[in-house]
PDB file of C-alpha atoms in Angstrom:
ATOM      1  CA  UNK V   1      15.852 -31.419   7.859  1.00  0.00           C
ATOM      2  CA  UNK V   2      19.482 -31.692   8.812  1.00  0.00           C
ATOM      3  CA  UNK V   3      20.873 -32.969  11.770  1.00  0.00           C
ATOM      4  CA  UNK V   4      23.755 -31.133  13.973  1.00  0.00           C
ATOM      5  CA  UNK V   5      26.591 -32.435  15.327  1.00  0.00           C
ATOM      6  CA  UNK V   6      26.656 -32.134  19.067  1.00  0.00           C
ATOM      7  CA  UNK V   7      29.563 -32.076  21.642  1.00  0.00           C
ATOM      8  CA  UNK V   8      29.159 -33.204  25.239  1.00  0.00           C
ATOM      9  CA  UNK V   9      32.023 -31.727  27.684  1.00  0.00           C
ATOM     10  CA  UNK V  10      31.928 -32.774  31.277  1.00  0.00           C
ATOM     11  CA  UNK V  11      33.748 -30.482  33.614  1.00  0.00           C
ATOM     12  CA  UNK V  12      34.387 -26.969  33.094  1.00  0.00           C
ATOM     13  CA  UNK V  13      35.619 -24.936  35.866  1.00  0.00           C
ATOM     14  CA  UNK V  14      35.231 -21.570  36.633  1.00  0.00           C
ATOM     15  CA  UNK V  15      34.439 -21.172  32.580  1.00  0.00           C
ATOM     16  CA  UNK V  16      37.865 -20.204  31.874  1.00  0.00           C
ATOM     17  CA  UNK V  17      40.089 -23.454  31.857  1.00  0.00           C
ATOM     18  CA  UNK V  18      39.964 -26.506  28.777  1.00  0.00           C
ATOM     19  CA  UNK V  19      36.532 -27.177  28.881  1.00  0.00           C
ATOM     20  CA  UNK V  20      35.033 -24.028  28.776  1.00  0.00           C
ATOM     21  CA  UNK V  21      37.514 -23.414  25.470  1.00  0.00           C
ATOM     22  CA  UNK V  22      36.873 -26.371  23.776  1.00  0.00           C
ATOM     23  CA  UNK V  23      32.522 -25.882  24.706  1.00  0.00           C
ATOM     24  CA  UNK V  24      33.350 -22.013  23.078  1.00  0.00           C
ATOM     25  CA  UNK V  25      35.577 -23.453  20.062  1.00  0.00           C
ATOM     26  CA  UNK V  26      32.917 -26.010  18.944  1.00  0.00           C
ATOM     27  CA  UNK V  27      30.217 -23.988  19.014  1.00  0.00           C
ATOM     28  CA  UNK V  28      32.148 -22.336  16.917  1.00  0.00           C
ATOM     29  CA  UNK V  29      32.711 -24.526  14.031  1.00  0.00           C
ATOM     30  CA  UNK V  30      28.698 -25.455  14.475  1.00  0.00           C
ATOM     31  CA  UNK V  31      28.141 -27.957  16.965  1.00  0.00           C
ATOM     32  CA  UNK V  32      25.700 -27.657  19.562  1.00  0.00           C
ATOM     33  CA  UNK V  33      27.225 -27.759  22.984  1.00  0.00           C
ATOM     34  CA  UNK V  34      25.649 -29.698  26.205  1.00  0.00           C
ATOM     35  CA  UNK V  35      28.362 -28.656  29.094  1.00  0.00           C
ATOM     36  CA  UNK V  36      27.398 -31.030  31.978  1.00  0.00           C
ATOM     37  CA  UNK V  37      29.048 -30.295  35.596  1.00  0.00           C
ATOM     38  CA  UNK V  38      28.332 -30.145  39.305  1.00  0.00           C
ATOM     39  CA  UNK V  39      28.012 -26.058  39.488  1.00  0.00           C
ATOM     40  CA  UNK V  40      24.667 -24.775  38.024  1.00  0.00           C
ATOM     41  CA  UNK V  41      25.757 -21.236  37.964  1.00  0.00           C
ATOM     42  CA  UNK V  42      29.056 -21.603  36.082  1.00  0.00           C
ATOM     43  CA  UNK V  43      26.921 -23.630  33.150  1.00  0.00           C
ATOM     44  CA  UNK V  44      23.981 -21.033  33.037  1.00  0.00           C
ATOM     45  CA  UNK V  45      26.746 -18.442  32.790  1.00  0.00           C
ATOM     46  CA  UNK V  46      28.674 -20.259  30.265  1.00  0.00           C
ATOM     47  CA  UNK V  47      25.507 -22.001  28.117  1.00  0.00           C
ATOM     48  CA  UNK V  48      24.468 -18.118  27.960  1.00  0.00           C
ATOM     49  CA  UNK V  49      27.647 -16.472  26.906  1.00  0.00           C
ATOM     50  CA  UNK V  50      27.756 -19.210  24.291  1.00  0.00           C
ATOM     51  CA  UNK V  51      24.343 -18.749  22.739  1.00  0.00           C
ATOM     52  CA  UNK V  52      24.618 -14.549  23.102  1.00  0.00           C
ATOM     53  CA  UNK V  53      27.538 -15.176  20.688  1.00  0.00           C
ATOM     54  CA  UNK V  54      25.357 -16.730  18.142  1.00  0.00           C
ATOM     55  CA  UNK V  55      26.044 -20.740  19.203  1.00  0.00           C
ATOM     56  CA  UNK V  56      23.065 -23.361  20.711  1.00  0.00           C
ATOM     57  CA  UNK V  57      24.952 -24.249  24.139  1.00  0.00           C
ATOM     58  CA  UNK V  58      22.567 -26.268  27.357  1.00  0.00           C
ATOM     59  CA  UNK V  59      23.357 -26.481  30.897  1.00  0.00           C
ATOM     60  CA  UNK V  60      23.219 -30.227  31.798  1.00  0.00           C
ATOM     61  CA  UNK V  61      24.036 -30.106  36.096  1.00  0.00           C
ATOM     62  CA  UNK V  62      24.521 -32.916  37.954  1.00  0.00           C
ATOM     63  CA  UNK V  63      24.355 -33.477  41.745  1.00  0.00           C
ATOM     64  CA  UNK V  64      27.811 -35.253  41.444  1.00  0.00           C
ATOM     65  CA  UNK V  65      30.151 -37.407  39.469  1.00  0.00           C
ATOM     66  CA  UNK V  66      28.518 -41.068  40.430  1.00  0.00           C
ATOM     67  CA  UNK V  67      28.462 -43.675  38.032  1.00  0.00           C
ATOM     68  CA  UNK V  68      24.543 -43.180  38.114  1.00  0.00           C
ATOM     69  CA  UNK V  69      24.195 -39.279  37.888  1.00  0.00           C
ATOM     70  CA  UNK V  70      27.060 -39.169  35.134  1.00  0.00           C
ATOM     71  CA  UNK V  71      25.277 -42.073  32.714  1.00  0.00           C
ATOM     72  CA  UNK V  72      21.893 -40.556  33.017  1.00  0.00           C
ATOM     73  CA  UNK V  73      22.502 -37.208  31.910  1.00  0.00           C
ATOM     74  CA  UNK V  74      22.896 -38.341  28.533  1.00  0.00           C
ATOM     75  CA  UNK V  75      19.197 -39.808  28.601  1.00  0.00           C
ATOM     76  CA  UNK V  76      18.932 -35.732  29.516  1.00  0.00           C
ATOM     77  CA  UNK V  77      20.810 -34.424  26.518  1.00  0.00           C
ATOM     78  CA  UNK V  78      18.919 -36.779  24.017  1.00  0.00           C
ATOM     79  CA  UNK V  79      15.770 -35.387  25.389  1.00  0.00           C
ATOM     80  CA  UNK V  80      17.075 -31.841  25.198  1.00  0.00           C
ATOM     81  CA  UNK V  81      14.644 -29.503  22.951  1.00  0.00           C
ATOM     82  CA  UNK V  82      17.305 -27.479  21.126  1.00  0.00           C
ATOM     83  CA  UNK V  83      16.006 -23.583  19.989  1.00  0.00           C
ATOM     84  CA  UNK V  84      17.057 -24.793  16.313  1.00  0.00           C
ATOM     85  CA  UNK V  85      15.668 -27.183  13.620  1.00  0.00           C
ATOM     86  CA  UNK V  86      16.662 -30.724  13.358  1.00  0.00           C
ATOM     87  CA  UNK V  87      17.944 -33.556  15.371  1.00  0.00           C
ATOM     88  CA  UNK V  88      20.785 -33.930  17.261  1.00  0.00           C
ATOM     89  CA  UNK V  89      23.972 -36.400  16.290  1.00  0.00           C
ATOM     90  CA  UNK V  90      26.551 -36.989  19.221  1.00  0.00           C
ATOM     91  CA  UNK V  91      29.834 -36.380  17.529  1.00  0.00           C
ATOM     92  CA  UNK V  92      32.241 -35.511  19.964  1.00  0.00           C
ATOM     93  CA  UNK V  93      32.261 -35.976  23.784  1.00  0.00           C
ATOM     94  CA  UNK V  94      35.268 -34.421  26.569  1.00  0.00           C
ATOM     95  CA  UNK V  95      35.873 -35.471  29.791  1.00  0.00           C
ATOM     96  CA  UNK V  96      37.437 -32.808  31.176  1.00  0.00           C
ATOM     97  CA  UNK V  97      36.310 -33.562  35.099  1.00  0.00           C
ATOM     98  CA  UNK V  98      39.103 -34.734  37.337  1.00  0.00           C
ATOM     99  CA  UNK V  99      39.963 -34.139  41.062  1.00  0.00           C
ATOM    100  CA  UNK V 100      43.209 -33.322  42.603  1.00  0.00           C
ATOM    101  CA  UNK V 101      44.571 -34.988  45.849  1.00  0.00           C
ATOM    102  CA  UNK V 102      47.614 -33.541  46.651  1.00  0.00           C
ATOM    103  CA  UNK V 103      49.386 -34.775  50.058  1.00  0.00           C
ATOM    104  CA  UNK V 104      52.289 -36.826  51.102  1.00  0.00           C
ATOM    105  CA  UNK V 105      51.200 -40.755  51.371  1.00  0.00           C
ATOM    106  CA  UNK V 106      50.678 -41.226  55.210  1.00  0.00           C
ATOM    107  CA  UNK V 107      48.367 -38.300  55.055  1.00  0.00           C
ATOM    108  CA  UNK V 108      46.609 -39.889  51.976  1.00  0.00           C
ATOM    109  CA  UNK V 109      42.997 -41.050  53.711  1.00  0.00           C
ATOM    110  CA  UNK V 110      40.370 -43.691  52.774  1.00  0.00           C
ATOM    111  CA  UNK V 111      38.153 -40.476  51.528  1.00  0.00           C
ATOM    112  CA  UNK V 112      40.846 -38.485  49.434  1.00  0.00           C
ATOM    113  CA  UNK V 113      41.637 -42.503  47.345  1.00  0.00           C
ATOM    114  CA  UNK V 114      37.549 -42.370  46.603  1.00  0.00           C
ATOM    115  CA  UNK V 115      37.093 -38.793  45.877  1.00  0.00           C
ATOM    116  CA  UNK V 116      40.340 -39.368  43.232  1.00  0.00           C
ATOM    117  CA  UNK V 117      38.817 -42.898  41.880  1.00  0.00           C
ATOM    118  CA  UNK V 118      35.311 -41.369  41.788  1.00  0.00           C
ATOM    119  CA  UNK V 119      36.038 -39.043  39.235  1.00  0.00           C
ATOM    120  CA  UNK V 120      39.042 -39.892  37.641  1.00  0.00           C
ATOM    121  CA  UNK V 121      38.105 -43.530  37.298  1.00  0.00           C
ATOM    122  CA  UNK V 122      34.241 -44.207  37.597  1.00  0.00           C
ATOM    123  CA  UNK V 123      32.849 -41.747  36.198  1.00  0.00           C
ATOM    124  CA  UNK V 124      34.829 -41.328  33.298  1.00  0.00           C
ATOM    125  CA  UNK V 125      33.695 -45.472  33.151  1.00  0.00           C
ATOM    126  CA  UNK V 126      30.365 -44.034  32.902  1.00  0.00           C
ATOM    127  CA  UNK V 127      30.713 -41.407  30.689  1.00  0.00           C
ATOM    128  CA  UNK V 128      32.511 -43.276  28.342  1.00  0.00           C
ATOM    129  CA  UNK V 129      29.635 -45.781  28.287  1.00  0.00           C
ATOM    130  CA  UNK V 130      27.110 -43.168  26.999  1.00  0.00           C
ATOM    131  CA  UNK V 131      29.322 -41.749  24.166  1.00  0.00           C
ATOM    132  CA  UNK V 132      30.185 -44.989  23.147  1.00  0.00           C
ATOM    133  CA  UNK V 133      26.478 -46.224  22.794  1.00  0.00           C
ATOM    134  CA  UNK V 134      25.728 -42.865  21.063  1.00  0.00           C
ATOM    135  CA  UNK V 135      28.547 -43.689  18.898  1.00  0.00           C
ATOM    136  CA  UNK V 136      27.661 -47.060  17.448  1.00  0.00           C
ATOM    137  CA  UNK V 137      24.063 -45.471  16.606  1.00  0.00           C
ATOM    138  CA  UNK V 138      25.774 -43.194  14.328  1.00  0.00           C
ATOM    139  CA  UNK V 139      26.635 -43.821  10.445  1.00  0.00           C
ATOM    140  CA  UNK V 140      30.322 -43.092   9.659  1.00  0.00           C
ATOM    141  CA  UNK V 141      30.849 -38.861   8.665  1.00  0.00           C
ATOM    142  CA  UNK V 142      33.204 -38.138   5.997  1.00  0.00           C
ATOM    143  CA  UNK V 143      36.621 -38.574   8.207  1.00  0.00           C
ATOM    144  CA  UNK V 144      35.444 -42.492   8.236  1.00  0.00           C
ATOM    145  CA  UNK V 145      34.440 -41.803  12.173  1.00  0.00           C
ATOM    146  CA  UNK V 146      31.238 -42.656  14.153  1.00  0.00           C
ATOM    147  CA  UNK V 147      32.545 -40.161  16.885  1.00  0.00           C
ATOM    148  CA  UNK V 148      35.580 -38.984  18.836  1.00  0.00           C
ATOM    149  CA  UNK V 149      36.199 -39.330  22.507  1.00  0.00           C
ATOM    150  CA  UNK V 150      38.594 -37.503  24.166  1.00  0.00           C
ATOM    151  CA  UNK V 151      40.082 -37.309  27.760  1.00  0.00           C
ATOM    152  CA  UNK V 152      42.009 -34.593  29.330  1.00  0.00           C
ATOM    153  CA  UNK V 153      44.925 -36.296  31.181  1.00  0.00           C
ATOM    154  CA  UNK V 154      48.126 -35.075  33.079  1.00  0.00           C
ATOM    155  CA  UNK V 155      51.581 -35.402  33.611  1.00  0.00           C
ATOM    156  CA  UNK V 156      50.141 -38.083  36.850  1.00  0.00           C
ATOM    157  CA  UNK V 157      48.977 -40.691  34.298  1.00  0.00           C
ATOM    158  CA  UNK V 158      52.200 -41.779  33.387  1.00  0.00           C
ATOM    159  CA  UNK V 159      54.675 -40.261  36.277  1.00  0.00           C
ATOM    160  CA  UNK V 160      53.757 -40.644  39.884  1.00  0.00           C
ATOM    161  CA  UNK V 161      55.445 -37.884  42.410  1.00  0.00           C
ATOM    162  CA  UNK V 162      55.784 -37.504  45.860  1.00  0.00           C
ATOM    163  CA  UNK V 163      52.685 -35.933  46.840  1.00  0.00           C
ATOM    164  CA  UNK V 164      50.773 -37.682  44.223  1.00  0.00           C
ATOM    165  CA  UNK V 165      50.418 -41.365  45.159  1.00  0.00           C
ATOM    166  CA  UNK V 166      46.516 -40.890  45.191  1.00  0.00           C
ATOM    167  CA  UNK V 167      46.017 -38.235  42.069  1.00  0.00           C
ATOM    168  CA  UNK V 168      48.276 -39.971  39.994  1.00  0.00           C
ATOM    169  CA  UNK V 169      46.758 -43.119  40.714  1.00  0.00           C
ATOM    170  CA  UNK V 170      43.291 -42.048  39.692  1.00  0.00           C
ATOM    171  CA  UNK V 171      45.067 -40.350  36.312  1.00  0.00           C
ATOM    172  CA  UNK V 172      46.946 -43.704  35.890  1.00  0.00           C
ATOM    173  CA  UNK V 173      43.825 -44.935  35.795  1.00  0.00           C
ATOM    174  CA  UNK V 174      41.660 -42.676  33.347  1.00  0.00           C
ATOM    175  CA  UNK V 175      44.983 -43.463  30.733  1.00  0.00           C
ATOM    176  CA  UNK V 176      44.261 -46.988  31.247  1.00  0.00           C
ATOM    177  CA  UNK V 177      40.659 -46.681  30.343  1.00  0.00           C
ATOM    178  CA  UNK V 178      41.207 -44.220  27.092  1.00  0.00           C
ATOM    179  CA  UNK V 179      44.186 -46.798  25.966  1.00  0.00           C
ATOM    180  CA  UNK V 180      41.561 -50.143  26.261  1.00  0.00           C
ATOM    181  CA  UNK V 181      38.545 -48.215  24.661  1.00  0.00           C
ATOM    182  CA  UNK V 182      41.254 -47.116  21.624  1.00  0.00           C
ATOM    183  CA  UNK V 183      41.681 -50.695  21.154  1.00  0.00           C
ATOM    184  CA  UNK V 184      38.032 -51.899  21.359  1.00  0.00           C
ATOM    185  CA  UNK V 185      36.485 -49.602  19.517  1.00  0.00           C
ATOM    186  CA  UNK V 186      38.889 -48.598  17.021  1.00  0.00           C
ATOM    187  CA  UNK V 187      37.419 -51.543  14.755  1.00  0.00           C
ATOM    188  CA  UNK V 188      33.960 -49.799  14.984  1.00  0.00           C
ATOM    189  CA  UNK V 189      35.447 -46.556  13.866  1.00  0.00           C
ATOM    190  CA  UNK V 190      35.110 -44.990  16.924  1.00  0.00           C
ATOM    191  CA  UNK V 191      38.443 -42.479  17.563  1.00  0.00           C
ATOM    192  CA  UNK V 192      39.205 -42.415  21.412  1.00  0.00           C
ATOM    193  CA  UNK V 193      42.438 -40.158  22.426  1.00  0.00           C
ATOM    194  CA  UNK V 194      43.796 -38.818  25.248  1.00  0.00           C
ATOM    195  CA  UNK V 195      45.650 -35.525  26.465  1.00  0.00           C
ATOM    196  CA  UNK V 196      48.404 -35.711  28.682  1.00  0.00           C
ATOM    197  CA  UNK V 197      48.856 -31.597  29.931  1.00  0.00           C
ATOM    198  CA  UNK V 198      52.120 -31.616  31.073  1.00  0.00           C
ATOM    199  CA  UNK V 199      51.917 -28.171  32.781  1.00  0.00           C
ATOM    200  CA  UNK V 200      49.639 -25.437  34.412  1.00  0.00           C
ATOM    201  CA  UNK V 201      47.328 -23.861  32.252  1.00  0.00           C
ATOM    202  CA  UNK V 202      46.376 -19.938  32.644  1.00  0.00           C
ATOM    203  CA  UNK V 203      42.407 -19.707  34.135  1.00  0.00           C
ATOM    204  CA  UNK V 204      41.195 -17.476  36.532  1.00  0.00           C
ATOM    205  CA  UNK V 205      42.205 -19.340  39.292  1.00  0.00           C
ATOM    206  CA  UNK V 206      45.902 -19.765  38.536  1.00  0.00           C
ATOM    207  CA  UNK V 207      46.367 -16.094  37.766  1.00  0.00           C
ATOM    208  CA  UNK V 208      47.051 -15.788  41.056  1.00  0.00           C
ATOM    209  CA  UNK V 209      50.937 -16.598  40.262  1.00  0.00           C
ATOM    210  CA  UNK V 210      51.194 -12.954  38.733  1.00  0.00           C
ATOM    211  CA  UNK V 211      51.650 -11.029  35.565  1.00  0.00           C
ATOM    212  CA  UNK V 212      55.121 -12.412  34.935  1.00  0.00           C
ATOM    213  CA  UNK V 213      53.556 -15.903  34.698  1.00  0.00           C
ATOM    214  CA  UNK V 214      50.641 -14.492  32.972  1.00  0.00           C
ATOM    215  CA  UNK V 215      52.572 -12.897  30.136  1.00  0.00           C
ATOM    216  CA  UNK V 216      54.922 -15.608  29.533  1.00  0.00           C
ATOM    217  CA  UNK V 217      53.167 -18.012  26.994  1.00  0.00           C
ATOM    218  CA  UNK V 218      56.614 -19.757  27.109  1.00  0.00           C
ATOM    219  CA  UNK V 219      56.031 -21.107  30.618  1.00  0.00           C
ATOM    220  CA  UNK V 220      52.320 -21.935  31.166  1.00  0.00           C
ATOM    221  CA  UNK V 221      49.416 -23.426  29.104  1.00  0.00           C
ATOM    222  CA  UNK V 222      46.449 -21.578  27.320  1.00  0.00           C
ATOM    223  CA  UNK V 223      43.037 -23.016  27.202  1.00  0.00           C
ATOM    224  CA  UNK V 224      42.033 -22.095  23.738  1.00  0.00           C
ATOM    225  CA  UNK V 225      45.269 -23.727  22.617  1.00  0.00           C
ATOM    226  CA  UNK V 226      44.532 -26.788  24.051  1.00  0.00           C
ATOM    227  CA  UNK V 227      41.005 -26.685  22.690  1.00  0.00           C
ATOM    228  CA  UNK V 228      42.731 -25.982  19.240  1.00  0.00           C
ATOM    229  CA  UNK V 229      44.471 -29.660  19.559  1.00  0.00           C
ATOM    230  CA  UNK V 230      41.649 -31.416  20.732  1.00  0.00           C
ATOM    231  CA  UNK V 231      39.722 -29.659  16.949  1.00  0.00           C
ATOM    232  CA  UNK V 232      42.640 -31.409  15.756  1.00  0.00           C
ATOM    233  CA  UNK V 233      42.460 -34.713  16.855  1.00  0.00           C
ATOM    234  CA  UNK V 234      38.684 -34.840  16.066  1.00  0.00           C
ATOM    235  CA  UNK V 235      39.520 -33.295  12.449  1.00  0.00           C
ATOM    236  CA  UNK V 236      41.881 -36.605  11.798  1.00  0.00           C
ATOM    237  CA  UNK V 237      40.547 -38.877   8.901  1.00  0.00           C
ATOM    238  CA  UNK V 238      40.626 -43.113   9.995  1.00  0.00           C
ATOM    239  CA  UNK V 239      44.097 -43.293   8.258  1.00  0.00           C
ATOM    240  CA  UNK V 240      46.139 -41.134  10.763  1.00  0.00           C
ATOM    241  CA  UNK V 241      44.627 -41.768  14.418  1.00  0.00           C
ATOM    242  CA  UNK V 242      46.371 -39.960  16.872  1.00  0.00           C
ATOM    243  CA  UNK V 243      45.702 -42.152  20.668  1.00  0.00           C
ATOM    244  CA  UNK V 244      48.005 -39.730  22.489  1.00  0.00           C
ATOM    245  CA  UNK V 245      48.911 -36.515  22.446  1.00  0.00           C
ATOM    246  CA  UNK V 246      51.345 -34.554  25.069  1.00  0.00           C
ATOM    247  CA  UNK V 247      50.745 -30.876  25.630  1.00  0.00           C
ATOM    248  CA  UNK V 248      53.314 -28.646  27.695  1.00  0.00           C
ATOM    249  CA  UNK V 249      54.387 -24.782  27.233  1.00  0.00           C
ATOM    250  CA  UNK V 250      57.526 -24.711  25.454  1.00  0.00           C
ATOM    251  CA  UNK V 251      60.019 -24.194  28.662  1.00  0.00           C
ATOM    252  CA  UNK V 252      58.481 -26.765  30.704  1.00  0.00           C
ATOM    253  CA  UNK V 253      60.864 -28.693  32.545  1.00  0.00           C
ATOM    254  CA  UNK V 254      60.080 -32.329  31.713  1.00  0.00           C
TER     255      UNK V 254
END
C-alpha cells in the first residue's frame, strides 16, 4: 500500500490569502492537506471545498497559537484517519500564521510585544519542532529531501518602519529562526526556506482598496502565485537550495 505525501499549513485566513492557495495547490499535485488554525468555520469551509474538488483536505483547529496547542496538533494529524488507503508521510509543512501590530512605539503595550512574539516567534518555535521530528523519521524522496519547511515572511523581517517596532520585531524574529534551522538541518537533508512578501496580496479582505487595485496585477500580490513559488522551492533537488526567496508585484516601490 502506498503512502501519501502530506502538507501541514498553519494559518489561513478568510480562505482566500497564501495559505488557503498553497492548501488548494497541493492538494492538487496529490498531497493530502491538514490546514490547522484558530477559526473552525473557515477550515470546515475550506477542508470541504478541497475534498468536493476531488483532494483529501482535514480541519485541524486550535484554541490558539501557544507553544503547547501548536506542538500537539501534530500528535492530531498523525492520528488523523484519512478517507483514502495508506499511510501518511509529512512532506511539506507552511507556517503561514503571523499577527500584525501596527502603532507608533509609545503606543506599543506590554500585550501588543506578546501577541507579536506569540505567534511570530513561539509558535513558529513549536511548529517547527514537529515538522522537524516528522522530518528525520522520513527516508530521503527522489529530490535527496526528508521534507521542506517553509515560512511566510515580510518586508518587517529585514526592514523595521515607523509603526512597526513591535511587528517587525516578531518577523525579525521568525527570519532568524528559518535562517538557524537552514543551517542545522541542512546536513540531515531537511530544506527550510523562507518568503519575504514584500507587498499586499489580493484576499477578500484587502479588496476593499477597489477595482483599480484589484485589476492591476502590476501593483499587488496574488495568492496562487505565491503558492506557485513555494511548489517551487519544495520541487528543488539538494544541489540548488533556495533559503530565501523575495516576492513583490512588479511596481512595488522597494
Amino acid at each position: 500500500m502506498s503512502t501519501r505525501p502530506l502538507f501541514v499549513v498553519a494559518g489561513i485566513g478568510g480562505g482566500s490569502g497564501t495559505g488557503a492557495a498553497a492548501a488548494r495547490l497541493f492538494a492538487q499535485k496529490g498531497y493530502r492537506v491538514a490546514l490547522v488554525a484558530r477559526n473552525a468555520d473557515h477550515l470546515k469551509r475550506l477542508a470541504g471545498e478541497i475534498n468536493d474538488a476531488g483532494g483529501e483536505a482535514a480541519a485541524f483547529p486550535v484554541e490558539d497559537y501557544s507553544y503547547g496547542a501548536t506542538l500537539s496538533v501534530f500528535d492530531d494529524i498523525a492520528a488523523h484517519k484519512w478517507s483514502s488507503a495508506g499511510s501518511s508521510s509529512l512532506r511539506v509543512a507552511l507556517w503561514n500564521a503571523g499577527t500584525g501590530v501596527f502603532k507608533p512605539f509609545l503606543e506599543v503595550t506590554d500585550k501588543d510585544i506578546e501577541t507579536s512574539l506569540q505567534t511570530n516567534v513561539t509558535a513558529a518555535f513549536a511548529f517547527s519542532r514537529g515538522a522537524v521530528l516528522a522530518f528525520k523519521q522520513n527516508e530521503l524522496d527522489e529530490r535527496g529531501k526528508r521534507g521542506t519547511l517553509l515560512f511566510t515572511g515580510a518586508t518587517a523581517a529585514i526592514r523595521g518602519n515607523v509603526t512597526t517596532s513591535a511587528f517587525a520585531a516578531g518577523k525579525f524574529g521568525l527570519r532568524a529562526l528559518s535562517q538557524s534551522l537552514a543551517k542545522e538541518f541542512g546536513k540531515e537533508n531537511i530544506h527550510v526556506t523562507h518568503a519575504i512578501i514584500d507587498g499586499a496580496i489580493l484576499t477578500d479582505r484587502s479588496s476593499s482598496r477597489g477595482e483599480a487595485w484589484i485589476n492591476n496585477a502590476d501593483v499587488r500580490l496574488d495568492a496562487n502565485s505565491i503558492a506557485k513559488s513555494y511548489l517551487y522551492l519544495v520541487e528543488q533537488d539538494r544541489s540548488a537550495w533556495t533559503w530565501e526567496l523575495d516576492l513583490r508585484p512588479a511596481h512595488e516601490k522597494w
